[in-house]
PDB file of C-alpha atoms in Angstrom:
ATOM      1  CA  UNK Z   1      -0.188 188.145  46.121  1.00 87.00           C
ATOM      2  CA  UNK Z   2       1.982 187.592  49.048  1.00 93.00           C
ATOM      3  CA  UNK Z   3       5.676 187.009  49.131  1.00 92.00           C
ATOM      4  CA  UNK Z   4       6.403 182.829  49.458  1.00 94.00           C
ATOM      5  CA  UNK Z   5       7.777 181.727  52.376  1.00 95.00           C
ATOM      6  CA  UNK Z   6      10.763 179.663  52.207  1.00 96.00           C
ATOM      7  CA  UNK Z   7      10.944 176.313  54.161  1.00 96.00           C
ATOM      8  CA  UNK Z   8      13.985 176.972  57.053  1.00 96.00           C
ATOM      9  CA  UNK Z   9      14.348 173.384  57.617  1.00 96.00           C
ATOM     10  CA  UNK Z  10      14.978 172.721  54.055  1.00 96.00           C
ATOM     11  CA  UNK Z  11      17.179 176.022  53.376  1.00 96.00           C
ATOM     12  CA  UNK Z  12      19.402 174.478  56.306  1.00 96.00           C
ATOM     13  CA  UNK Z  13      19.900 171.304  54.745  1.00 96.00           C
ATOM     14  CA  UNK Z  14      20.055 171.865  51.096  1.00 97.00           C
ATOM     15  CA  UNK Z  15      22.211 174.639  49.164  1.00 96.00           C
ATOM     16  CA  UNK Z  16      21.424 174.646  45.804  1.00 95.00           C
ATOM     17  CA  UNK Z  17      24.348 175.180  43.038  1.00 94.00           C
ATOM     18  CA  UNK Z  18      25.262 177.659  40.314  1.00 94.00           C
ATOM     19  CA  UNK Z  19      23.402 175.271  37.813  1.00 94.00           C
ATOM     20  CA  UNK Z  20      20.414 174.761  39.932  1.00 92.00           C
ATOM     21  CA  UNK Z  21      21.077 171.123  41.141  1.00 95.00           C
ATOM     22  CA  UNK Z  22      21.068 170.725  44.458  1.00 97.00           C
ATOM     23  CA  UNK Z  23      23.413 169.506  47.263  1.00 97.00           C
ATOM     24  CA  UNK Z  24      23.375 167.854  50.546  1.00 97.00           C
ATOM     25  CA  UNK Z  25      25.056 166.371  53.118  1.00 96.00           C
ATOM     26  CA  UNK Z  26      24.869 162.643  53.822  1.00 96.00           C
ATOM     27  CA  UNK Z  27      23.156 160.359  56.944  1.00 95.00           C
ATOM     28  CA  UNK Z  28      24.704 158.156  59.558  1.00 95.00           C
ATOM     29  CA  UNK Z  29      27.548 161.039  60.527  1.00 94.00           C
ATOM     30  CA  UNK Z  30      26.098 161.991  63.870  1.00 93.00           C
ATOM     31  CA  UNK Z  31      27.059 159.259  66.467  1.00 94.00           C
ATOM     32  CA  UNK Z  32      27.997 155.319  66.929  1.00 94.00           C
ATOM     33  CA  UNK Z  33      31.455 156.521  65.074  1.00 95.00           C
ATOM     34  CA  UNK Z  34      33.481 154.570  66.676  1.00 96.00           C
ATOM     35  CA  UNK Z  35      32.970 151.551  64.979  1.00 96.00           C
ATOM     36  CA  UNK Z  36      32.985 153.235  61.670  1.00 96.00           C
ATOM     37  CA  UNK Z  37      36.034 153.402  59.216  1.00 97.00           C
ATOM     38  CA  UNK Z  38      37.647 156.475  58.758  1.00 97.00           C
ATOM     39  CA  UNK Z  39      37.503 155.721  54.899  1.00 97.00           C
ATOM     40  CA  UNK Z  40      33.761 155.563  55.924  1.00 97.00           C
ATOM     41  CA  UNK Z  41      33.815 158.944  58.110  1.00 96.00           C
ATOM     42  CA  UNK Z  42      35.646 160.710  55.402  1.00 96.00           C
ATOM     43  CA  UNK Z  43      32.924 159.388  52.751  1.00 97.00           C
ATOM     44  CA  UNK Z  44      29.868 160.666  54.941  1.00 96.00           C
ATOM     45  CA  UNK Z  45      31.586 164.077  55.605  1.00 95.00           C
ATOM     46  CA  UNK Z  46      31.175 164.897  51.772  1.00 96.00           C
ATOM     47  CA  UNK Z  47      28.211 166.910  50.392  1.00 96.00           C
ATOM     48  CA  UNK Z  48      26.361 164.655  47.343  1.00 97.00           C
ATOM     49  CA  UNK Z  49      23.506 165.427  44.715  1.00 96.00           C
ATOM     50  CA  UNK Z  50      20.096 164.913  45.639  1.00 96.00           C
ATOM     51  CA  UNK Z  51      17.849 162.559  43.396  1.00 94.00           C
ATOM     52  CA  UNK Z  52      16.665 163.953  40.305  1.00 91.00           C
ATOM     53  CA  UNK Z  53      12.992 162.759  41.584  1.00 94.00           C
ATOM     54  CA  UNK Z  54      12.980 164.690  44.535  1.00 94.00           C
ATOM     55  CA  UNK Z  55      14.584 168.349  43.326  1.00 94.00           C
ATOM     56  CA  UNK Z  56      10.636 169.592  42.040  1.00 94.00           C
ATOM     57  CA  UNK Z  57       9.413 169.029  45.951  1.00 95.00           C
ATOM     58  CA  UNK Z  58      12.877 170.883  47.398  1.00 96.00           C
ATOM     59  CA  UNK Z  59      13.012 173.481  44.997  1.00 94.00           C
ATOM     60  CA  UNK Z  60       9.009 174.403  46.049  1.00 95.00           C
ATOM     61  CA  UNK Z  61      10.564 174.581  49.441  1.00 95.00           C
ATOM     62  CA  UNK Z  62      13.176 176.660  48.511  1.00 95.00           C
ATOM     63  CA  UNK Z  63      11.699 179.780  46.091  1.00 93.00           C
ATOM     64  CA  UNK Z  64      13.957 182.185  46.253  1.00 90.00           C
ATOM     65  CA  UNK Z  65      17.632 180.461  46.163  1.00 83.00           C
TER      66      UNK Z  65
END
């Protein structure tokens, strides 16, 4: 059997933590930012869970983290 093959474009958007959930980082923080808060900038700059639903599909992309 051949090794897996994990997903890059996954493995660079998704870290997954000590107790297997895993993280990522939000939407919207790339441009138009000047007529964004900074409460709102701040907000979007901070890593967040991903849904419980989607963590079987990511974690297939991801086999060996």
């Amino acid at each position: 059997m051949p090794k897996m093959k994990t997903h890059r474009g996954a493995a660079k958007r998704f870290k997954i933590t000590g107790t297997g959930k895993i993280k990522r980082s939000k939407a919207y923080k790339s441009h138009i930012l000047t007529k964004k808060t900074p409460k709102r900038k701040r907000q979007l700059a901070k890593l967040t869970l991903i849904d419980k639903s989607d963590s079987k599909k990511i974690k297939h992309l991801l086999p060996y983290q």
